[in-house]
PDB file of N, CA and C in Angstrom:
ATOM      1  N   UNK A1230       4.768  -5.753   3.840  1.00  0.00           N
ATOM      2  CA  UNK A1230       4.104  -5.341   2.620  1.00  0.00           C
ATOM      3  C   UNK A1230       4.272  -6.447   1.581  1.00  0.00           C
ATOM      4  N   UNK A1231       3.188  -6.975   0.695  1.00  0.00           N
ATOM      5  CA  UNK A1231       3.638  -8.007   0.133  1.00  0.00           C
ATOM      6  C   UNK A1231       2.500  -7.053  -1.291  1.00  0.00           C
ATOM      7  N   UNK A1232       2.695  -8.044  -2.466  1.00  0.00           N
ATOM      8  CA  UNK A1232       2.191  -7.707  -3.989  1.00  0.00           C
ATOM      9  C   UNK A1232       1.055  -8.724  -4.345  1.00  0.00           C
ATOM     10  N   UNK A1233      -0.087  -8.344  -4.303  1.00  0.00           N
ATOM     11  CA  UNK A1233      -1.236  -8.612  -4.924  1.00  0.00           C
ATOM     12  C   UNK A1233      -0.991  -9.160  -6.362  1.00  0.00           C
ATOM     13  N   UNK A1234      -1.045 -10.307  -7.136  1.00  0.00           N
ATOM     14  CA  UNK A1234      -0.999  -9.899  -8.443  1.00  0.00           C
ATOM     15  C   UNK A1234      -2.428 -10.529  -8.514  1.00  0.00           C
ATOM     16  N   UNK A1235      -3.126  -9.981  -9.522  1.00  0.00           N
ATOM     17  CA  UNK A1235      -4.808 -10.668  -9.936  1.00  0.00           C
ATOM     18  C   UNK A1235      -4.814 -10.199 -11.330  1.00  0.00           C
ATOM     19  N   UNK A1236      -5.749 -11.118 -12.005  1.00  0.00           N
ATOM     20  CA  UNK A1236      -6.068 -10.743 -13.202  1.00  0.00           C
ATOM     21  C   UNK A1236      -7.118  -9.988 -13.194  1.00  0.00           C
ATOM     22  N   UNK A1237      -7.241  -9.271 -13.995  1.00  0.00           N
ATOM     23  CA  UNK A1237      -7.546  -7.604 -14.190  1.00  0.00           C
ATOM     24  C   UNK A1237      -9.230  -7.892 -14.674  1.00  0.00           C
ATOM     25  N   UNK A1238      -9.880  -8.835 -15.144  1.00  0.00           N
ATOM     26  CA  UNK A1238     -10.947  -9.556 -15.657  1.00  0.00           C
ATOM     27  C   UNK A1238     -11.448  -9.844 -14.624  1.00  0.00           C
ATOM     28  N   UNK A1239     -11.128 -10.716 -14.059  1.00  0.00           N
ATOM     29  CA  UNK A1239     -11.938 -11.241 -12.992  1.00  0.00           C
ATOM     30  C   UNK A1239     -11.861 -10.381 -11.656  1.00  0.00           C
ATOM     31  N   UNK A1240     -10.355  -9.980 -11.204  1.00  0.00           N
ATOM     32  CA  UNK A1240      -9.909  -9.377 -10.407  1.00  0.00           C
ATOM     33  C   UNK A1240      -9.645 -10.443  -9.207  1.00  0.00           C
ATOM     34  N   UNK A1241      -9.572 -11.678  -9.696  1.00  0.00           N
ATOM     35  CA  UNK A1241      -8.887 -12.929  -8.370  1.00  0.00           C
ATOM     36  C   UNK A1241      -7.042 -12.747  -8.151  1.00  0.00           C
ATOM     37  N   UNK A1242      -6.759 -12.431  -7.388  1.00  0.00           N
ATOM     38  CA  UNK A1242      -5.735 -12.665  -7.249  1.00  0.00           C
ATOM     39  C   UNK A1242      -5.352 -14.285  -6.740  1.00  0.00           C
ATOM     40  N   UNK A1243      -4.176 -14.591  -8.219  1.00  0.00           N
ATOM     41  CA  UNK A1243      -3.509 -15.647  -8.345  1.00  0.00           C
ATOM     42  C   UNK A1243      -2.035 -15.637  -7.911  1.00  0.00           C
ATOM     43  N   UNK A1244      -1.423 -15.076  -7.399  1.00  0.00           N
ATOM     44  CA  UNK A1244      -0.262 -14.902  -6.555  1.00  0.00           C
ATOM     45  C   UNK A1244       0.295 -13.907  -5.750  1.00  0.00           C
ATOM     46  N   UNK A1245       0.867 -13.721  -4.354  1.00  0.00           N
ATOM     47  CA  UNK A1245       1.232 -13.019  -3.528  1.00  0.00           C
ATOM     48  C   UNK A1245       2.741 -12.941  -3.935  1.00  0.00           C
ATOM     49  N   UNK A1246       3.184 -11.837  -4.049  1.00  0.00           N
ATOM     50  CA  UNK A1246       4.968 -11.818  -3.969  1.00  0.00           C
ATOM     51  C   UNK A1246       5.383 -11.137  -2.619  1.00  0.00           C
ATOM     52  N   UNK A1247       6.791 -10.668  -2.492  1.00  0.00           N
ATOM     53  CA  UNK A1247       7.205 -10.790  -1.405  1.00  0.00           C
ATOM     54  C   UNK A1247       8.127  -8.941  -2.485  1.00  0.00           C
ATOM     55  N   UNK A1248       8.316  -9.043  -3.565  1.00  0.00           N
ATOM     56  CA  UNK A1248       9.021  -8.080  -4.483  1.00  0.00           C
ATOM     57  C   UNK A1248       7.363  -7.696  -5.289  1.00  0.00           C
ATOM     58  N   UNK A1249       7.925  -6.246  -6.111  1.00  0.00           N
ATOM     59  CA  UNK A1249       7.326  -6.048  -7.024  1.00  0.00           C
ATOM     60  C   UNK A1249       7.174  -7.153  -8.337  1.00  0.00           C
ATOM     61  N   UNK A1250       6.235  -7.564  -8.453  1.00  0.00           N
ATOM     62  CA  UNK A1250       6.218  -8.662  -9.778  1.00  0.00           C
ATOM     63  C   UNK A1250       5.889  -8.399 -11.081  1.00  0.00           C
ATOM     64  N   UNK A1251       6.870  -9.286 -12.252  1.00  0.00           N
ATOM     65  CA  UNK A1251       6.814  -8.835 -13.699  1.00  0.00           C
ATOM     66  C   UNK A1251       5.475  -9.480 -13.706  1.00  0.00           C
ATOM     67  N   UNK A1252       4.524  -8.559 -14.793  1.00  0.00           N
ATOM     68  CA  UNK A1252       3.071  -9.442 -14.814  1.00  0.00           C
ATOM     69  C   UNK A1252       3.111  -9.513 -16.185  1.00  0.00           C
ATOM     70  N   UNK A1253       2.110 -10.722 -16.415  1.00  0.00           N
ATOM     71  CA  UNK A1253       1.836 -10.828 -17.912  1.00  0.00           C
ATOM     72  C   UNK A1253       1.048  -9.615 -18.356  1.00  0.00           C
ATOM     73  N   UNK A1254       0.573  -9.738 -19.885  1.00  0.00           N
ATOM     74  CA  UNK A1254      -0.687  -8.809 -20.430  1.00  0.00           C
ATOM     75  C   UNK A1254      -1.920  -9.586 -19.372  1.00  0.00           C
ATOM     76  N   UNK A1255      -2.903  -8.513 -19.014  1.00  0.00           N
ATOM     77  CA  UNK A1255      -4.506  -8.941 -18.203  1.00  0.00           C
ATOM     78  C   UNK A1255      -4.331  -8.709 -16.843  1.00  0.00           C
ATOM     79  N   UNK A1256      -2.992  -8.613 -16.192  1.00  0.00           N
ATOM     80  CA  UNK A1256      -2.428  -8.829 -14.729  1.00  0.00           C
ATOM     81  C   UNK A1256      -2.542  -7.550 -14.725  1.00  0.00           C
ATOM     82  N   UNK A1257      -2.744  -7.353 -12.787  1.00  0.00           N
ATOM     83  CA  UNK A1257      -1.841  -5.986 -12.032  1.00  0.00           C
ATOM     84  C   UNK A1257      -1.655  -6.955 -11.111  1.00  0.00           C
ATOM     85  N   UNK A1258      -1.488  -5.796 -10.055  1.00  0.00           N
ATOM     86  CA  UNK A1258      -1.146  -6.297  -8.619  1.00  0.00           C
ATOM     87  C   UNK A1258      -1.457  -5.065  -7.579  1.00  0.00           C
ATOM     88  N   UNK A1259      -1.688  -5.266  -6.801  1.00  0.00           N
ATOM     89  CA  UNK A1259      -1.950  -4.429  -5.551  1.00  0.00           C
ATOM     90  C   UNK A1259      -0.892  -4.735  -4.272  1.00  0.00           C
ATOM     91  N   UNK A1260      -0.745  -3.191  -3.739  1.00  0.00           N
ATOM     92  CA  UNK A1260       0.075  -3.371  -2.529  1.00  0.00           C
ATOM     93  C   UNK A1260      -0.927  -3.471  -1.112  1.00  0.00           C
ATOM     94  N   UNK A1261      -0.344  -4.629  -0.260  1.00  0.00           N
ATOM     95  CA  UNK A1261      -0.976  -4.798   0.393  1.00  0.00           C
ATOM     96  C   UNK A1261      -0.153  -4.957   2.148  1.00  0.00           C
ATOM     97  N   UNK A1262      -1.176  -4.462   2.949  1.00  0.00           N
ATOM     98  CA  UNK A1262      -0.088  -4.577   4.479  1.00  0.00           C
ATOM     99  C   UNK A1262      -1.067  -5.594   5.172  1.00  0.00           C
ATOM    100  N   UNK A1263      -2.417  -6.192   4.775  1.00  0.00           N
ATOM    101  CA  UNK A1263      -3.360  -7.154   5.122  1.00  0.00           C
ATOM    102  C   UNK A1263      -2.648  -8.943   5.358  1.00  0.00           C
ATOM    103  N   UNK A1264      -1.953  -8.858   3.927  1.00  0.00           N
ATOM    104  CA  UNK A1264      -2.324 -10.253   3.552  1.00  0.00           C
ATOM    105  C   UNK A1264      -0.501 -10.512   3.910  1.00  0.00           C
ATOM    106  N   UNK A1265      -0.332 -12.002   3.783  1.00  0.00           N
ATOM    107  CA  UNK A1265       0.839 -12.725   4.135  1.00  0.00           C
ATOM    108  C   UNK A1265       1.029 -13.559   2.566  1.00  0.00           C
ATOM    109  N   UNK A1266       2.306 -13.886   2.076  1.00  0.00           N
ATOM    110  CA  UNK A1266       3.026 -14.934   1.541  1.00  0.00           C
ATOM    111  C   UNK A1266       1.921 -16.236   1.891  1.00  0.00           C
ATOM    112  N   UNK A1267       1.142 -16.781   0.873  1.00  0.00           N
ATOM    113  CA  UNK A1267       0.963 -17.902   1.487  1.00  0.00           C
ATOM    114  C   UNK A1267      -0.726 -17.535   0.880  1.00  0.00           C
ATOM    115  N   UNK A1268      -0.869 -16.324   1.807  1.00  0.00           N
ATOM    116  CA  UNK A1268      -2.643 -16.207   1.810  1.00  0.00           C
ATOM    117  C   UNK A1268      -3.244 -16.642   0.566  1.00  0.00           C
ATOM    118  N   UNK A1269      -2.942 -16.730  -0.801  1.00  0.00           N
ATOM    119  CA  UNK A1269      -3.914 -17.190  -1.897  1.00  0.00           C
ATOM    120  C   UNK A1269      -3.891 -18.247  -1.766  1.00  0.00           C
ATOM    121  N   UNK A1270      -3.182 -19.585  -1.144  1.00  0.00           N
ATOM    122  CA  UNK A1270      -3.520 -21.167  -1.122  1.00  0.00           C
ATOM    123  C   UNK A1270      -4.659 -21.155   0.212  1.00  0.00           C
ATOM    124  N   UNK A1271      -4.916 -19.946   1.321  1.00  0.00           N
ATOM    125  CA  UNK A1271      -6.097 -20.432   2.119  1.00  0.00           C
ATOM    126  C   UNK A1271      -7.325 -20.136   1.706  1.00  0.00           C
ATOM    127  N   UNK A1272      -7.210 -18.569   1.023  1.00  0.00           N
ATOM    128  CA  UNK A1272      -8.220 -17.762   0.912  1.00  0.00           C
ATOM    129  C   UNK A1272      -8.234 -17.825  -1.047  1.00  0.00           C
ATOM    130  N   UNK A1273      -9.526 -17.544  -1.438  1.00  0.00           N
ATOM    131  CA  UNK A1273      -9.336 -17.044  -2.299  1.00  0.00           C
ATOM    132  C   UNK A1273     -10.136 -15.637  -2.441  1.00  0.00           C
ATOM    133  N   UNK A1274      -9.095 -14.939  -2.823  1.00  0.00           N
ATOM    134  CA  UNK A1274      -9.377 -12.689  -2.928  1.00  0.00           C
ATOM    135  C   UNK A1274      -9.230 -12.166  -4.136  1.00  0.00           C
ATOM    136  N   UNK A1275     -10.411 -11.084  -3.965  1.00  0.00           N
ATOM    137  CA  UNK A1275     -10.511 -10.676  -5.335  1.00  0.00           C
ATOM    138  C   UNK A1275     -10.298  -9.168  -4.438  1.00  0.00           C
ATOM    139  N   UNK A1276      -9.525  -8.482  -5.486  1.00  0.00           N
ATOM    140  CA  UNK A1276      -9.270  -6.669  -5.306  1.00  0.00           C
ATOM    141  C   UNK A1276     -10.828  -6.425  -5.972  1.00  0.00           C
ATOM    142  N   UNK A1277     -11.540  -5.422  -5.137  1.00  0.00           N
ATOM    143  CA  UNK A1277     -11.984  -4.539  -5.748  1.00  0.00           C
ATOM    144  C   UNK A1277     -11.812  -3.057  -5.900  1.00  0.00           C
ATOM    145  N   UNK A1278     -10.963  -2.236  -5.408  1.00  0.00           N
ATOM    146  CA  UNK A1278     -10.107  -1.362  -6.081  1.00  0.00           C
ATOM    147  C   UNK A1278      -8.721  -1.178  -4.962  1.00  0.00           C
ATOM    148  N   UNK A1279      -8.084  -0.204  -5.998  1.00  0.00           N
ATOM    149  CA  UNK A1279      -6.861   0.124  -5.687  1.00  0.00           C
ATOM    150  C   UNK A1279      -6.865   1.751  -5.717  1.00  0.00           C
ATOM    151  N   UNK A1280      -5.542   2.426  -4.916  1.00  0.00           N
ATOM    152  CA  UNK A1280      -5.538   3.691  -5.265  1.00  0.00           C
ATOM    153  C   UNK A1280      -4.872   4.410  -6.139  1.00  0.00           C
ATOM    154  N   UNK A1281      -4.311   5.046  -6.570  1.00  0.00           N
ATOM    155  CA  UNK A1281      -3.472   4.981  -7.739  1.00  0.00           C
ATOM    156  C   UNK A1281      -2.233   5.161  -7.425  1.00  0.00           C
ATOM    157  N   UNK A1282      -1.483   4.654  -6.319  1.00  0.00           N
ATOM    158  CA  UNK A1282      -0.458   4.227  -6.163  1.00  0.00           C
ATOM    159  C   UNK A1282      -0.446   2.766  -5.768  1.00  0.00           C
ATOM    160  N   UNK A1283      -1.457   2.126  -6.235  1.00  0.00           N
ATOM    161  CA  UNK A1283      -1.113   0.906  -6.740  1.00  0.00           C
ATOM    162  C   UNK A1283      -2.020   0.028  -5.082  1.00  0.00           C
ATOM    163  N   UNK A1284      -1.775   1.021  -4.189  1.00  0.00           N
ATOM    164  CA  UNK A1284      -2.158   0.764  -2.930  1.00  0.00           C
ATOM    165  C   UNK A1284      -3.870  -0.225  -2.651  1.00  0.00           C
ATOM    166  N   UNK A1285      -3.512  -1.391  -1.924  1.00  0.00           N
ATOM    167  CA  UNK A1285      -5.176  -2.200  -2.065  1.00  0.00           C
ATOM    168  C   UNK A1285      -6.296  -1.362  -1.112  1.00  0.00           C
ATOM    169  N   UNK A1286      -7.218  -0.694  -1.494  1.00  0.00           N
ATOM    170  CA  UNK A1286      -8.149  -0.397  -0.761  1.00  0.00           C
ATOM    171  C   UNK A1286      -9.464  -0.849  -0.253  1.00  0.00           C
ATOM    172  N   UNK A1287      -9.797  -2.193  -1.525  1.00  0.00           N
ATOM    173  CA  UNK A1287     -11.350  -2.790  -0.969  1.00  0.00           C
ATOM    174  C   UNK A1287     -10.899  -3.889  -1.603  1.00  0.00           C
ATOM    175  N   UNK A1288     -10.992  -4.843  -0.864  1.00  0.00           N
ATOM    176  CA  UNK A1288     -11.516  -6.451  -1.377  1.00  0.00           C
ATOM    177  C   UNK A1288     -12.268  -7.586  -0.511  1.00  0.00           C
ATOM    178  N   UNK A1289     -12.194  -8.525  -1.193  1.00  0.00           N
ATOM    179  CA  UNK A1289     -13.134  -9.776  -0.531  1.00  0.00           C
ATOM    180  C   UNK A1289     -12.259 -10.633  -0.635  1.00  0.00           C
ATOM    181  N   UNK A1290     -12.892 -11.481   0.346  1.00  0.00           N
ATOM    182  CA  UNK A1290     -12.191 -13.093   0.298  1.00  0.00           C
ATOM    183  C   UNK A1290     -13.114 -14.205   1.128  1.00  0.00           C
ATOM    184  N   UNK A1291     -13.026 -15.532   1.170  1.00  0.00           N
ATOM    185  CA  UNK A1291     -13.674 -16.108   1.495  1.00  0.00           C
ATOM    186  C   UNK A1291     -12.275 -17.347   2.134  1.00  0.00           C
ATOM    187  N   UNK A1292     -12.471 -18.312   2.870  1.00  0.00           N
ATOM    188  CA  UNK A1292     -11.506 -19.120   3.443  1.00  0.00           C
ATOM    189  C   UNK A1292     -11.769 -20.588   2.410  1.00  0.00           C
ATOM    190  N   UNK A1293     -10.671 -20.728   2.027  1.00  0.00           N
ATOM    191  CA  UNK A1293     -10.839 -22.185   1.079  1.00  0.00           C
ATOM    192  C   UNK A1293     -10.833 -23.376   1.662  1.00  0.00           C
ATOM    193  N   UNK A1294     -11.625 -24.595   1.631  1.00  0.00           N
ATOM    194  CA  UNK A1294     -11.475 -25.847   1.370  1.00  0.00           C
ATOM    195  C   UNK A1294      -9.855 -26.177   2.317  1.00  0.00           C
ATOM    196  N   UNK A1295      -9.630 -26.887   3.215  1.00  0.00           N
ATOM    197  CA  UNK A1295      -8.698 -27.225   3.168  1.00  0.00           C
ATOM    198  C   UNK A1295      -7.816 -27.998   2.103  1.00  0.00           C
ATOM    199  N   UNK A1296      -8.607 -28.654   1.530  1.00  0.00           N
ATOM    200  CA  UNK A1296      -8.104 -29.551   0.128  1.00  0.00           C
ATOM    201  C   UNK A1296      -7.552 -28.850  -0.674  1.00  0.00           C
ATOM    202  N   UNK A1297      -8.192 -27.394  -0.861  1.00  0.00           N
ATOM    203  CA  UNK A1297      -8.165 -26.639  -1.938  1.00  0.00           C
ATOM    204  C   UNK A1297      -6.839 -26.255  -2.083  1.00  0.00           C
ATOM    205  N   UNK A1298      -6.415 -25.958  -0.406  1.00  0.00           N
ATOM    206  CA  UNK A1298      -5.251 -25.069  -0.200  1.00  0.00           C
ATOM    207  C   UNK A1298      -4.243 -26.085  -0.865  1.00  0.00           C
ATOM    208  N   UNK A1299      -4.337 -27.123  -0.080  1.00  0.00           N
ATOM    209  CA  UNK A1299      -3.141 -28.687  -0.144  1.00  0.00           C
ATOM    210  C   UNK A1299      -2.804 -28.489  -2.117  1.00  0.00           C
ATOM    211  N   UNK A1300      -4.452 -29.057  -2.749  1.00  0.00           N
ATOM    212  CA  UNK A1300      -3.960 -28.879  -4.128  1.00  0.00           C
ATOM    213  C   UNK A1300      -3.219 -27.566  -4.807  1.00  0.00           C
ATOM    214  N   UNK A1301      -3.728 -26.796  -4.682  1.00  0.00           N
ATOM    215  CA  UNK A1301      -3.349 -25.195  -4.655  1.00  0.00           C
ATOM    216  C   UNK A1301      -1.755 -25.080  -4.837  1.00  0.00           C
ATOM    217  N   UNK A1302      -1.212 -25.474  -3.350  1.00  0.00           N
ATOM    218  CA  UNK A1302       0.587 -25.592  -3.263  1.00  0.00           C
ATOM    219  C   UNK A1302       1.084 -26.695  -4.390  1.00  0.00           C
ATOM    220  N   UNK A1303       0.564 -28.155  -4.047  1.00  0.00           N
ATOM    221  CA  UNK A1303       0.970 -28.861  -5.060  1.00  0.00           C
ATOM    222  C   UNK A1303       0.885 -28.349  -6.447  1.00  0.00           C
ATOM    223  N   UNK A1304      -0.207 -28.124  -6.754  1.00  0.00           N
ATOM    224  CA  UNK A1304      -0.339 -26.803  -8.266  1.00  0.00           C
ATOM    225  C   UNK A1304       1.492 -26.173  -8.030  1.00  0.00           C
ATOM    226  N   UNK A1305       1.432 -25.502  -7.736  1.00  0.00           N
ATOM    227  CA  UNK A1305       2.451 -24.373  -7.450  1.00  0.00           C
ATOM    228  C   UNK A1305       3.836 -24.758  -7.192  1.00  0.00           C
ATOM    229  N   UNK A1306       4.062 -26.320  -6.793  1.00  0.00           N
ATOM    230  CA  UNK A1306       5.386 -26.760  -6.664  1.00  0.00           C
ATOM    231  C   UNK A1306       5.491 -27.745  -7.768  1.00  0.00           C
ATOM    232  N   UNK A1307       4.609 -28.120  -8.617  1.00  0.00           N
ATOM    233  CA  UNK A1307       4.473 -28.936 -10.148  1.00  0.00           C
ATOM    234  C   UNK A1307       5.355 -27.955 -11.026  1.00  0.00           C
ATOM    235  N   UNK A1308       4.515 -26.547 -11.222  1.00  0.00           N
ATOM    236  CA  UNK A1308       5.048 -25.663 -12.195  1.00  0.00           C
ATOM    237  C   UNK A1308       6.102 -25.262 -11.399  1.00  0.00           C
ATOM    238  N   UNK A1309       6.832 -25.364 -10.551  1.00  0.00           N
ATOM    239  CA  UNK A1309       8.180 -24.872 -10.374  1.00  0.00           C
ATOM    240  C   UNK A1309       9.105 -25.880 -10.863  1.00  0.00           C
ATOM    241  N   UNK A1310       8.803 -27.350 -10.793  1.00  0.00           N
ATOM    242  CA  UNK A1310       9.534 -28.954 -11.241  1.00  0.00           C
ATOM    243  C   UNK A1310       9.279 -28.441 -12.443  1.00  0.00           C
ATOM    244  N   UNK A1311       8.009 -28.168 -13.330  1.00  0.00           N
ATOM    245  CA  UNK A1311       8.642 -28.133 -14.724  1.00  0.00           C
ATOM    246  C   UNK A1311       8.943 -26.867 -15.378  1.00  0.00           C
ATOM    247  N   UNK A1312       9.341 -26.040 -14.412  1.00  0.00           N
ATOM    248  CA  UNK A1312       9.758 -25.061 -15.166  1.00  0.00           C
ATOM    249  C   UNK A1312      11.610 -25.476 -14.648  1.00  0.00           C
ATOM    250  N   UNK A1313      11.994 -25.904 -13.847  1.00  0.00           N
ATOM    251  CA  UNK A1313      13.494 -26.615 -13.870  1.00  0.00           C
ATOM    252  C   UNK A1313      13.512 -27.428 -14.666  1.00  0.00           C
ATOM    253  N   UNK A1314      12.978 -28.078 -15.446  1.00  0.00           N
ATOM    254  CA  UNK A1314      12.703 -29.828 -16.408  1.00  0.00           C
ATOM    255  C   UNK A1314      12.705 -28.923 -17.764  1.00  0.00           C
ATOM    256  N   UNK A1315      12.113 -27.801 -17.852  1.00  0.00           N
ATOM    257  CA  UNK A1315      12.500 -27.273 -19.227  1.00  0.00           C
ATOM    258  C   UNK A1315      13.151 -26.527 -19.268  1.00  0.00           C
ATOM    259  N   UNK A1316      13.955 -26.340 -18.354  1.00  0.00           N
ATOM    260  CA  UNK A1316      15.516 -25.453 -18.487  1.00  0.00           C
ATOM    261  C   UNK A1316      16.371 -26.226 -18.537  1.00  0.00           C
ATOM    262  N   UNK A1317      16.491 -27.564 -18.369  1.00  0.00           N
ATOM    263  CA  UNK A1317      17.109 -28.932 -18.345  1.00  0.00           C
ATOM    264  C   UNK A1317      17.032 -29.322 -19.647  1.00  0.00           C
ATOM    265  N   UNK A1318      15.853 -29.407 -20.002  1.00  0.00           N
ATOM    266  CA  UNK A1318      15.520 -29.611 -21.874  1.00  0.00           C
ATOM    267  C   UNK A1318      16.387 -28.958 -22.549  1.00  0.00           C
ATOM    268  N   UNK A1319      16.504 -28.170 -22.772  1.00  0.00           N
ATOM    269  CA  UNK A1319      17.369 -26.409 -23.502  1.00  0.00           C
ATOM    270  C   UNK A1319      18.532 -27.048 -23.166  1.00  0.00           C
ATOM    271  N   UNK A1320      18.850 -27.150 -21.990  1.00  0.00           N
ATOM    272  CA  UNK A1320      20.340 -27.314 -21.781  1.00  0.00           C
ATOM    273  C   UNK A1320      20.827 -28.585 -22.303  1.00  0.00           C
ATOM    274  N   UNK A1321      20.004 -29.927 -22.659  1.00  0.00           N
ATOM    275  CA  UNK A1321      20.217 -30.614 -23.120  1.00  0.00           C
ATOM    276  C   UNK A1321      20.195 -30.733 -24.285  1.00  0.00           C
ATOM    277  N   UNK A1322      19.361 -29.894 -24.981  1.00  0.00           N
ATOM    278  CA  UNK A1322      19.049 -29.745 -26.313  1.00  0.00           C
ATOM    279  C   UNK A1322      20.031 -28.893 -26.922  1.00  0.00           C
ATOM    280  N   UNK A1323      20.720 -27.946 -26.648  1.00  0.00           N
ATOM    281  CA  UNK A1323      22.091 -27.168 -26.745  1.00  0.00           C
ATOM    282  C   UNK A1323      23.217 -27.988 -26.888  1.00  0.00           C
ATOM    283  N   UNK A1324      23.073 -29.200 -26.166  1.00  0.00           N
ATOM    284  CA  UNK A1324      24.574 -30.195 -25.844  1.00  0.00           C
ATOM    285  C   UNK A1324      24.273 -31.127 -27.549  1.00  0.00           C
ATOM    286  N   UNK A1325      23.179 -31.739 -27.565  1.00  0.00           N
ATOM    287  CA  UNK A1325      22.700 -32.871 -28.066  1.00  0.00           C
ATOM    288  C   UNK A1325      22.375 -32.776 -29.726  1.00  0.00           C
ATOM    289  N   UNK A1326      21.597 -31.503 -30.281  1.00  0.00           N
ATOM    290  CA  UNK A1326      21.587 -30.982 -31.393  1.00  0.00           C
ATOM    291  C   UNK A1326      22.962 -31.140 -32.375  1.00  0.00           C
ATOM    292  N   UNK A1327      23.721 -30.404 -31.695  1.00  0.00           N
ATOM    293  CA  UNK A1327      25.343 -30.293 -32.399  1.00  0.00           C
ATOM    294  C   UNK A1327      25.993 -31.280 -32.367  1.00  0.00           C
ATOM    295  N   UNK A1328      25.526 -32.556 -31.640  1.00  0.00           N
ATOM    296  CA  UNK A1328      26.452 -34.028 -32.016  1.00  0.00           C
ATOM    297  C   UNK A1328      25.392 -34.870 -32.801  1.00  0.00           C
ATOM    298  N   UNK A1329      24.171 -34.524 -33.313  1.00  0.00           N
ATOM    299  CA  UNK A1329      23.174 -35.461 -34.117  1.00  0.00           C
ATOM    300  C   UNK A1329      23.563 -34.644 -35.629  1.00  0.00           C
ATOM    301  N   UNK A1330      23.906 -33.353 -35.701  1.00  0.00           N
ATOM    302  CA  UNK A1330      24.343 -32.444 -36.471  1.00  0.00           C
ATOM    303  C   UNK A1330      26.012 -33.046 -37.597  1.00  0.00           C
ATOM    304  N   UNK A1331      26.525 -34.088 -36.306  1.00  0.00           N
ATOM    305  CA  UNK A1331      27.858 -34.338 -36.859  1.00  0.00           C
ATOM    306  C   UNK A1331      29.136 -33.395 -36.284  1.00  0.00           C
ATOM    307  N   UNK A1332      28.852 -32.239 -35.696  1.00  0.00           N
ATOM    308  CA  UNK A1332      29.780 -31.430 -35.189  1.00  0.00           C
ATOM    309  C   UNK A1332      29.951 -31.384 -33.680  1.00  0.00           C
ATOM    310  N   UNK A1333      30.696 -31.204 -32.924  1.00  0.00           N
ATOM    311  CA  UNK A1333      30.994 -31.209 -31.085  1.00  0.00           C
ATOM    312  C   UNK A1333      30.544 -29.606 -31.106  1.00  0.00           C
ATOM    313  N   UNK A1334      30.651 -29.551 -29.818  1.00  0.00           N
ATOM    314  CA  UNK A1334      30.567 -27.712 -29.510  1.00  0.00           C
ATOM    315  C   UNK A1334      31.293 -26.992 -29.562  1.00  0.00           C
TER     316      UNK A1334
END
């Protein structure tokens, strides 16, 4: 069973989880026993409904571009580098502030 998340507008799903996922405002997600970890870098799927347990009952998809997929992951392992690079920032910026300040920690 994996988690659909798509934006609620378009209804593309932009990431598969493996857990229930925190979504932004515009997001859901659908439960799904179809799709695999992975499937939004081959395919791209849009929900067209759910049941009201959240359960996926109708959608589409089409098979992507091999390129698409390749960029797709790279997409997806960029924002994981800078989301470590700005937790690195903070942590540096925590150390670094308080000695330009004149004071240690």
């Amino acid at each position: 069973m994996v988690y659909l998340e798509y934006e609620i507008n378009t209804k593309q799903v932009v990431e598969i989880h493996e857990s229930e996922p925190t979504l932004l405002t515009g997001y859901d997600y659908a439960i799904s026993e179809q799709y695999a970890l992975g499937d939004e870098f081959e395919k791209t799927i849009w929900i067209n409904s759910v049941d009201e347990n959240k359960n996926l009952v109708s959608d589409s998809a089409i098979r992507n571009n091999p390129q698409a997929k390749r960029l797709l992951e790279e997409n997806e392992q960029l924002k994981a580098k800078a989301q470590m690079q700005d937790a690195t920032m903070e942590e540096l910026m925590f150390i670094i502030i308080p000695e330009l300040n004149g004071g240690g920690i």
